[in-house]
Amino acid sequence: MENKILDFLKKKQDYISGDHIAQRLGISRQALWKHIQALKDSGYDIEAVPHLGYKLISSPDRLFPSEISRHLNTKFIGEKIYYFDSVPSTMDIAQQLSMKGAAEGTLVLAETQTKGRGRLGREWNSPKCKGIYMSLILRPQIQPGLAPMLTLLSAVSVCEAIREIAGLDIQIKWPNDIVMHSKKLGGILTELSAEMDEVRFVIIGIGLNVNNDKKALLPSAASLKDIKKEEINRIELLQEILRRLETNYLIFQKKDSQPIIEKWRDYNITLGRRIKVLYHRKHIEAEAVDIDNDGGLLIRNDSGLIQKITAGDIVHCR
Ligand code: BTN
């Protein structure tokens, strides 16, 4: 009901009569008043003026599922949203939900994480209401070896969404770092549960620095606000990420990896570069030459030998 009341308030910039809303929703004025109080308790600033009615002054900077679902228009991604103020990690919640049979497209969101994790055992700093911290459950019918493609697909989706909402040309450092001006804005953590030849579920964890203040960031990191010099609407950005994820995922499932790899190439800053990589416990320098059909990075060492890197970290040399 609160959602429907918000629809009325958001449609009108001006005051809207309580009688009108109550009548249209088939509730009493007293019931309406109670729902308005509940909305105020959630952080909506709603002005009530006798004889004029209610007016929405501002909405809280929160990723409430009701706000995310409004005009989202996806088929299954984000159809079910679990929202938390604070959790250790959205990955753990998504794991538990997946094991209990949560549907494909189920989304776990948190305003902050106390034990947010990044790749290779790193920590993911998740300051409250500043970023996007989400885990998405997918159940793709693919061979487990193709799962890294979902990391690339997610990185592409995030870049497309940032371009659309913030107008920034973001880049991808293989495999999953979202960067701009060599500073890291976000990353993707993909966790897989699979049999020998069948994927049970994949959890796509996305962490993005959105409205973080520069001072609070590591020297190697940046936020969209820091680059754009203005606050970014996290709700609009998250909605666009979900839409792009769905579109790209459907393309990936219907066709093959190629259309996603082509998009990834457009955003990547790794191919053609000299890189340093940890390979079979040794650091080697090589040239990043191409991306394989399963998302692996093909590198050419100084003897001309081509090798495929499927995991780990790389450093751009120059
Ligand atoms: C990386 O190392 O670049 C990947 C970072 C992924 C962080 C996200 S935030 C939401 C989700 N929950 C986690 O604990 N990690 C991922």
Coordinates of C-alpha atoms and ligand atoms in Angstrom, one line a residue:
M1 CA 0.0 0.0 0.0
E2 CA 2.8 2.4 0.9
N3 CA 4.2 1.8 -2.6
K4 CA 0.9 2.8 -4.2
I5 CA 0.8 6.0 -2.0
L6 CA 4.3 6.9 -3.1
D7 CA 3.2 6.5 -6.8
F8 CA 0.5 9.2 -6.2
L9 CA 3.0 11.5 -4.4
K10 CA 5.7 11.0 -7.0
K11 CA 3.3 11.7 -9.9
K12 CA 2.5 15.1 -8.5
Q13 CA 5.1 17.8 -7.8
D14 CA 2.5 19.7 -5.8
Y15 CA 0.1 18.9 -2.9
I16 CA -2.3 16.1 -3.5
S17 CA -5.4 15.8 -1.4
G18 CA -5.6 13.0 1.1
D19 CA -9.3 12.4 0.2
H20 CA -8.3 11.8 -3.4
I21 CA -5.6 9.3 -2.5
A22 CA -7.7 7.5 0.1
Q23 CA -10.7 7.3 -2.2
R24 CA -8.6 6.0 -5.2
L25 CA -6.9 3.4 -3.0
G26 CA -10.2 2.4 -1.2
I27 CA -8.9 3.1 2.3
S28 CA -9.9 5.5 5.1
R29 CA -8.2 8.8 5.6
Q30 CA -7.0 7.5 9.0
A31 CA -5.4 4.4 7.3
L32 CA -3.8 6.7 4.8
W33 CA -2.4 8.8 7.6
K34 CA -0.9 5.7 9.3
H35 CA 0.8 4.7 6.0
I36 CA 2.2 8.2 5.6
Q37 CA 3.7 8.0 9.1
A38 CA 5.3 4.7 8.2
L39 CA 6.8 6.2 5.0
K40 CA 8.1 9.1 7.1
D41 CA 9.6 6.6 9.5
S42 CA 11.5 5.1 6.6
G43 CA 13.0 8.5 5.8
Y44 CA 10.5 10.0 3.2
D45 CA 10.0 13.7 3.9
I46 CA 6.3 14.2 3.4
E47 CA 4.7 17.5 4.2
A48 CA 1.0 17.5 5.3
V49 CA -0.9 20.8 5.1
P50 CA -4.5 21.0 6.1
H51 CA -6.9 21.6 3.2
L52 CA -4.1 21.1 0.7
G53 CA -3.0 17.5 1.4
Y54 CA 0.3 15.7 1.1
K55 CA 3.5 16.6 -0.7
L56 CA 6.6 14.5 -1.2
I57 CA 9.6 16.8 -0.4
S58 CA 12.4 14.2 -0.7
S59 CA 13.1 10.5 -0.7
P60 CA 15.7 8.8 1.4
D61 CA 19.0 7.8 -0.2
R62 CA 18.2 4.1 0.3
L63 CA 18.1 1.2 -2.1
F64 CA 14.6 0.1 -0.9
P65 CA 13.3 -2.8 -2.9
S66 CA 10.1 -0.8 -3.6
E67 CA 12.2 1.9 -5.2
I68 CA 14.3 -0.5 -7.2
S69 CA 11.2 -2.4 -8.5
R70 CA 9.4 0.8 -9.6
H71 CA 9.6 0.9 -13.4
L72 CA 12.4 -1.6 -13.5
N73 CA 10.7 -3.6 -16.3
T74 CA 13.0 -6.6 -16.2
K75 CA 11.6 -10.1 -16.7
F76 CA 13.3 -12.0 -13.9
I77 CA 16.4 -10.1 -12.6
G78 CA 15.4 -8.4 -9.4
E79 CA 12.0 -9.9 -9.4
K80 CA 12.7 -10.9 -5.8
I81 CA 14.9 -8.6 -3.8
Y82 CA 16.3 -9.2 -0.3
Y83 CA 17.4 -5.9 1.2
F84 CA 19.5 -5.3 4.4
D85 CA 20.8 -2.3 6.2
S86 CA 23.9 -4.1 7.2
V87 CA 25.2 -7.7 6.6
P88 CA 28.6 -9.3 6.8
S89 CA 28.5 -10.0 3.0
T90 CA 25.7 -10.2 0.5
M91 CA 27.6 -13.2 -1.0
D92 CA 26.9 -15.3 2.1
I93 CA 23.2 -14.5 2.1
A94 CA 23.0 -15.2 -1.6
Q95 CA 24.8 -18.6 -1.0
Q96 CA 22.3 -19.6 1.6
L97 CA 19.3 -18.5 -0.5
S98 CA 20.7 -20.4 -3.5
M99 CA 21.1 -23.5 -1.5
K100 CA 17.4 -23.2 -0.4
G101 CA 16.4 -23.0 -4.1
A102 CA 16.0 -19.2 -4.6
A103 CA 14.9 -18.4 -8.1
E104 CA 17.2 -17.2 -10.9
G105 CA 17.4 -13.4 -10.8
T106 CA 17.0 -13.2 -7.0
L107 CA 19.0 -10.1 -5.8
V108 CA 20.6 -9.5 -2.4
L109 CA 21.3 -5.8 -1.6
A110 CA 22.9 -4.2 1.4
E111 CA 23.6 -0.6 2.4
T112 CA 26.8 -1.7 4.1
Q113 CA 28.8 -4.8 4.6
T114 CA 31.0 -5.5 7.6
K115 CA 32.9 -8.3 5.9
G116 CA 32.6 -7.5 2.2
R117 CA 35.0 -9.6 0.2
G118 CA 36.8 -9.0 -3.0
R119 CA 38.7 -11.4 -5.2
L120 CA 41.8 -13.3 -4.0
G121 CA 40.8 -13.0 -0.4
R122 CA 40.8 -9.3 -0.3
E123 CA 38.5 -7.1 1.7
W124 CA 35.8 -5.0 0.0
N125 CA 35.3 -1.7 1.8
S126 CA 31.6 -1.0 1.9
P127 CA 30.8 2.4 3.5
K128 CA 27.1 2.9 4.4
C129 CA 24.8 4.2 1.6
K130 CA 27.8 5.3 -0.5
G131 CA 28.1 2.4 -2.9
I132 CA 26.2 -0.4 -4.5
Y133 CA 26.8 -3.8 -2.9
M134 CA 24.8 -6.6 -4.5
S135 CA 24.8 -10.3 -5.2
L136 CA 22.7 -11.8 -7.9
I137 CA 21.7 -15.4 -8.2
L138 CA 21.9 -17.0 -11.6
R139 CA 21.2 -20.6 -12.7
P140 CA 22.7 -20.7 -16.2
Q141 CA 22.5 -23.9 -18.2
I142 CA 26.2 -23.9 -19.2
Q143 CA 29.3 -25.9 -18.7
P144 CA 31.2 -24.8 -15.5
G145 CA 34.1 -23.8 -17.7
L146 CA 32.1 -21.0 -19.2
A147 CA 31.3 -19.4 -15.9
P148 CA 34.1 -16.8 -16.2
M149 CA 32.1 -15.4 -19.1
L150 CA 29.5 -14.2 -16.6
T151 CA 32.2 -12.1 -14.9
L152 CA 33.0 -10.4 -18.2
L153 CA 29.3 -10.1 -18.9
S154 CA 28.7 -8.4 -15.6
A155 CA 31.6 -6.0 -16.0
V156 CA 30.2 -5.0 -19.4
S157 CA 26.8 -4.5 -17.9
V158 CA 28.2 -2.2 -15.2
C159 CA 30.1 -0.1 -17.8
E160 CA 27.0 0.2 -20.0
A161 CA 24.9 1.3 -17.1
I162 CA 27.5 3.9 -15.9
R163 CA 27.7 5.3 -19.4
E164 CA 24.0 5.6 -19.6
I165 CA 23.4 7.1 -16.1
A166 CA 26.6 9.1 -15.4
G167 CA 27.8 9.7 -19.0
L168 CA 31.2 8.4 -18.1
D169 CA 33.4 6.2 -20.3
I170 CA 34.5 3.6 -17.9
Q171 CA 37.0 0.8 -18.7
I172 CA 37.6 -2.8 -17.8
K173 CA 40.9 -4.2 -16.7
W174 CA 40.9 -8.0 -17.2
P175 CA 39.0 -9.8 -15.8
N176 CA 36.7 -7.7 -13.8
D177 CA 38.1 -4.4 -12.5
I178 CA 36.0 -1.4 -13.3
V179 CA 38.4 1.4 -13.7
M180 CA 38.8 5.0 -14.9
H181 CA 42.1 6.9 -15.2
S182 CA 43.8 3.8 -13.8
K183 CA 41.8 4.0 -10.5
K184 CA 39.5 1.2 -9.4
L185 CA 35.8 2.1 -9.2
G186 CA 34.4 -1.4 -8.8
G187 CA 34.8 -5.1 -9.1
I188 CA 33.0 -8.3 -9.7
L189 CA 33.3 -11.5 -7.6
T190 CA 31.8 -14.6 -9.2
E191 CA 31.2 -17.6 -7.0
L192 CA 30.2 -20.9 -8.6
S193 CA 28.5 -24.0 -7.3
A194 CA 28.8 -26.8 -9.9
E195 CA 28.9 -30.6 -10.6
M196 CA 31.4 -31.9 -13.1
D197 CA 29.5 -30.8 -16.1
E198 CA 26.6 -28.8 -14.8
V199 CA 26.3 -25.5 -13.0
R200 CA 24.0 -25.5 -10.0
F201 CA 24.1 -21.7 -9.4
V202 CA 26.4 -18.8 -9.9
I203 CA 26.5 -15.7 -7.6
I204 CA 27.6 -12.5 -9.2
G205 CA 28.8 -10.1 -6.6
I206 CA 29.1 -6.5 -7.6
G207 CA 30.7 -3.7 -5.6
L208 CA 30.8 -0.2 -6.9
N209 CA 32.1 3.0 -5.4
V210 CA 29.3 5.5 -6.2
N211 CA 29.1 8.5 -3.9
N212 CA 32.2 7.8 -1.7
D213 CA 34.1 10.9 -0.7
K214 CA 37.6 11.1 -2.2
K215 CA 39.2 11.4 1.3
A216 CA 37.7 8.1 2.3
L217 CA 39.1 6.2 -0.6
L218 CA 42.4 4.4 -1.0
P219 CA 44.8 6.2 -3.4
S220 CA 44.3 3.5 -6.0
A221 CA 40.5 3.8 -5.9
A222 CA 38.0 6.3 -7.2
S223 CA 34.2 6.8 -7.0
L224 CA 31.8 8.0 -9.6
K225 CA 31.1 11.1 -7.5
D226 CA 34.8 11.8 -7.3
I227 CA 35.1 11.7 -11.1
K228 CA 31.9 13.3 -12.0
K229 CA 32.0 15.9 -9.2
E230 CA 28.4 15.3 -8.5
E231 CA 26.2 12.8 -6.6
I232 CA 24.9 9.9 -8.6
N233 CA 21.4 8.6 -8.0
R234 CA 22.2 5.0 -6.8
I235 CA 18.6 3.8 -7.5
E236 CA 18.7 4.8 -11.1
L237 CA 22.2 3.3 -11.5
L238 CA 21.3 0.0 -9.9
Q239 CA 18.1 -0.3 -12.0
E240 CA 20.2 0.3 -15.1
I241 CA 22.8 -2.3 -14.1
L242 CA 20.0 -4.9 -13.6
R243 CA 18.4 -4.1 -17.0
R244 CA 21.8 -4.4 -18.7
L245 CA 22.6 -7.6 -16.9
E246 CA 19.3 -9.1 -18.0
T247 CA 19.8 -8.1 -21.6
N248 CA 23.3 -9.3 -21.8
Y249 CA 22.5 -12.5 -20.0
L250 CA 19.7 -13.3 -22.4
I251 CA 22.0 -12.6 -25.4
F252 CA 24.6 -14.9 -23.8
Q253 CA 22.1 -17.7 -23.3
K254 CA 20.5 -17.5 -26.7
K255 CA 23.7 -17.1 -28.8
D256 CA 27.1 -17.7 -27.4
S257 CA 30.0 -15.8 -25.8
Q258 CA 30.9 -13.8 -29.0
P259 CA 28.5 -10.8 -28.7
I260 CA 29.6 -10.3 -25.0
I261 CA 33.3 -10.7 -25.9
E262 CA 32.9 -8.0 -28.6
K263 CA 31.3 -5.6 -26.1
W264 CA 34.0 -6.5 -23.6
R265 CA 36.7 -5.7 -26.1
D266 CA 35.2 -2.2 -26.5
Y267 CA 35.6 -1.4 -22.8
N268 CA 38.8 -3.3 -22.1
I269 CA 42.2 -1.6 -21.5
T270 CA 44.2 -4.9 -21.1
L271 CA 44.5 -6.3 -24.7
G272 CA 47.6 -5.1 -26.5
R273 CA 49.3 -4.2 -23.2
R274 CA 52.4 -5.6 -21.6
I275 CA 51.3 -7.2 -18.4
K276 CA 52.8 -8.9 -15.4
V277 CA 51.0 -12.0 -14.2
L278 CA 51.3 -14.7 -11.6
Y279 CA 51.3 -17.9 -13.6
H280 CA 52.1 -21.3 -12.1
R281 CA 53.5 -19.6 -9.0
K282 CA 55.9 -17.5 -11.1
H283 CA 55.7 -13.9 -12.0
I284 CA 56.1 -13.5 -15.8
E285 CA 55.9 -10.6 -18.1
A286 CA 54.0 -11.1 -21.4
E287 CA 51.7 -9.3 -23.9
A288 CA 48.0 -9.6 -23.5
V289 CA 46.9 -10.6 -27.0
D290 CA 43.3 -11.8 -26.9
I291 CA 40.4 -13.1 -25.0
D292 CA 39.2 -16.7 -25.4
N293 CA 35.6 -17.9 -25.9
D294 CA 35.3 -18.7 -22.2
G295 CA 36.6 -15.4 -21.0
G296 CA 40.2 -16.6 -20.4
L297 CA 43.1 -14.1 -21.2
L298 CA 45.5 -15.2 -23.9
I299 CA 49.0 -14.0 -23.3
R300 CA 52.2 -14.3 -25.4
N301 CA 55.4 -14.6 -23.5
D302 CA 58.8 -13.4 -24.8
S303 CA 59.5 -16.7 -26.5
G304 CA 56.3 -16.3 -28.5
L305 CA 54.4 -19.0 -26.6
I306 CA 50.7 -18.4 -26.1
Q307 CA 49.2 -19.3 -22.7
K308 CA 45.8 -18.9 -21.3
I309 CA 45.2 -17.3 -17.9
T310 CA 41.8 -18.1 -16.4
A311 CA 42.2 -16.7 -12.9
G312 CA 44.4 -14.5 -10.7
D313 CA 45.5 -11.0 -11.0
I314 CA 47.4 -9.0 -13.6
V315 CA 49.4 -5.8 -13.5
H316 CA 49.6 -3.5 -16.5
C317 CA 53.3 -2.6 -17.1
R318 CA 52.9 0.5 -19.2
Ligands
BTN1 C1 36.9 -7.4 -6.5 O1 37.8 -7.9 -5.8 O2 37.2 -6.6 -7.4 C2 35.5 -7.9 -6.4 C3 34.8 -7.1 -5.4 C4 33.3 -7.5 -5.2 C5 32.7 -6.8 -4.0 C6 31.2 -7.2 -3.9 S1 30.3 -6.1 -2.9 C7 28.9 -7.1 -3.0 C8 29.4 -8.5 -2.9 N1 29.5 -8.9 -1.5 C9 30.8 -9.1 -1.2 O3 31.2 -9.5 -0.1 N2 31.6 -8.9 -2.3 C10 30.8 -8.6 -3.4

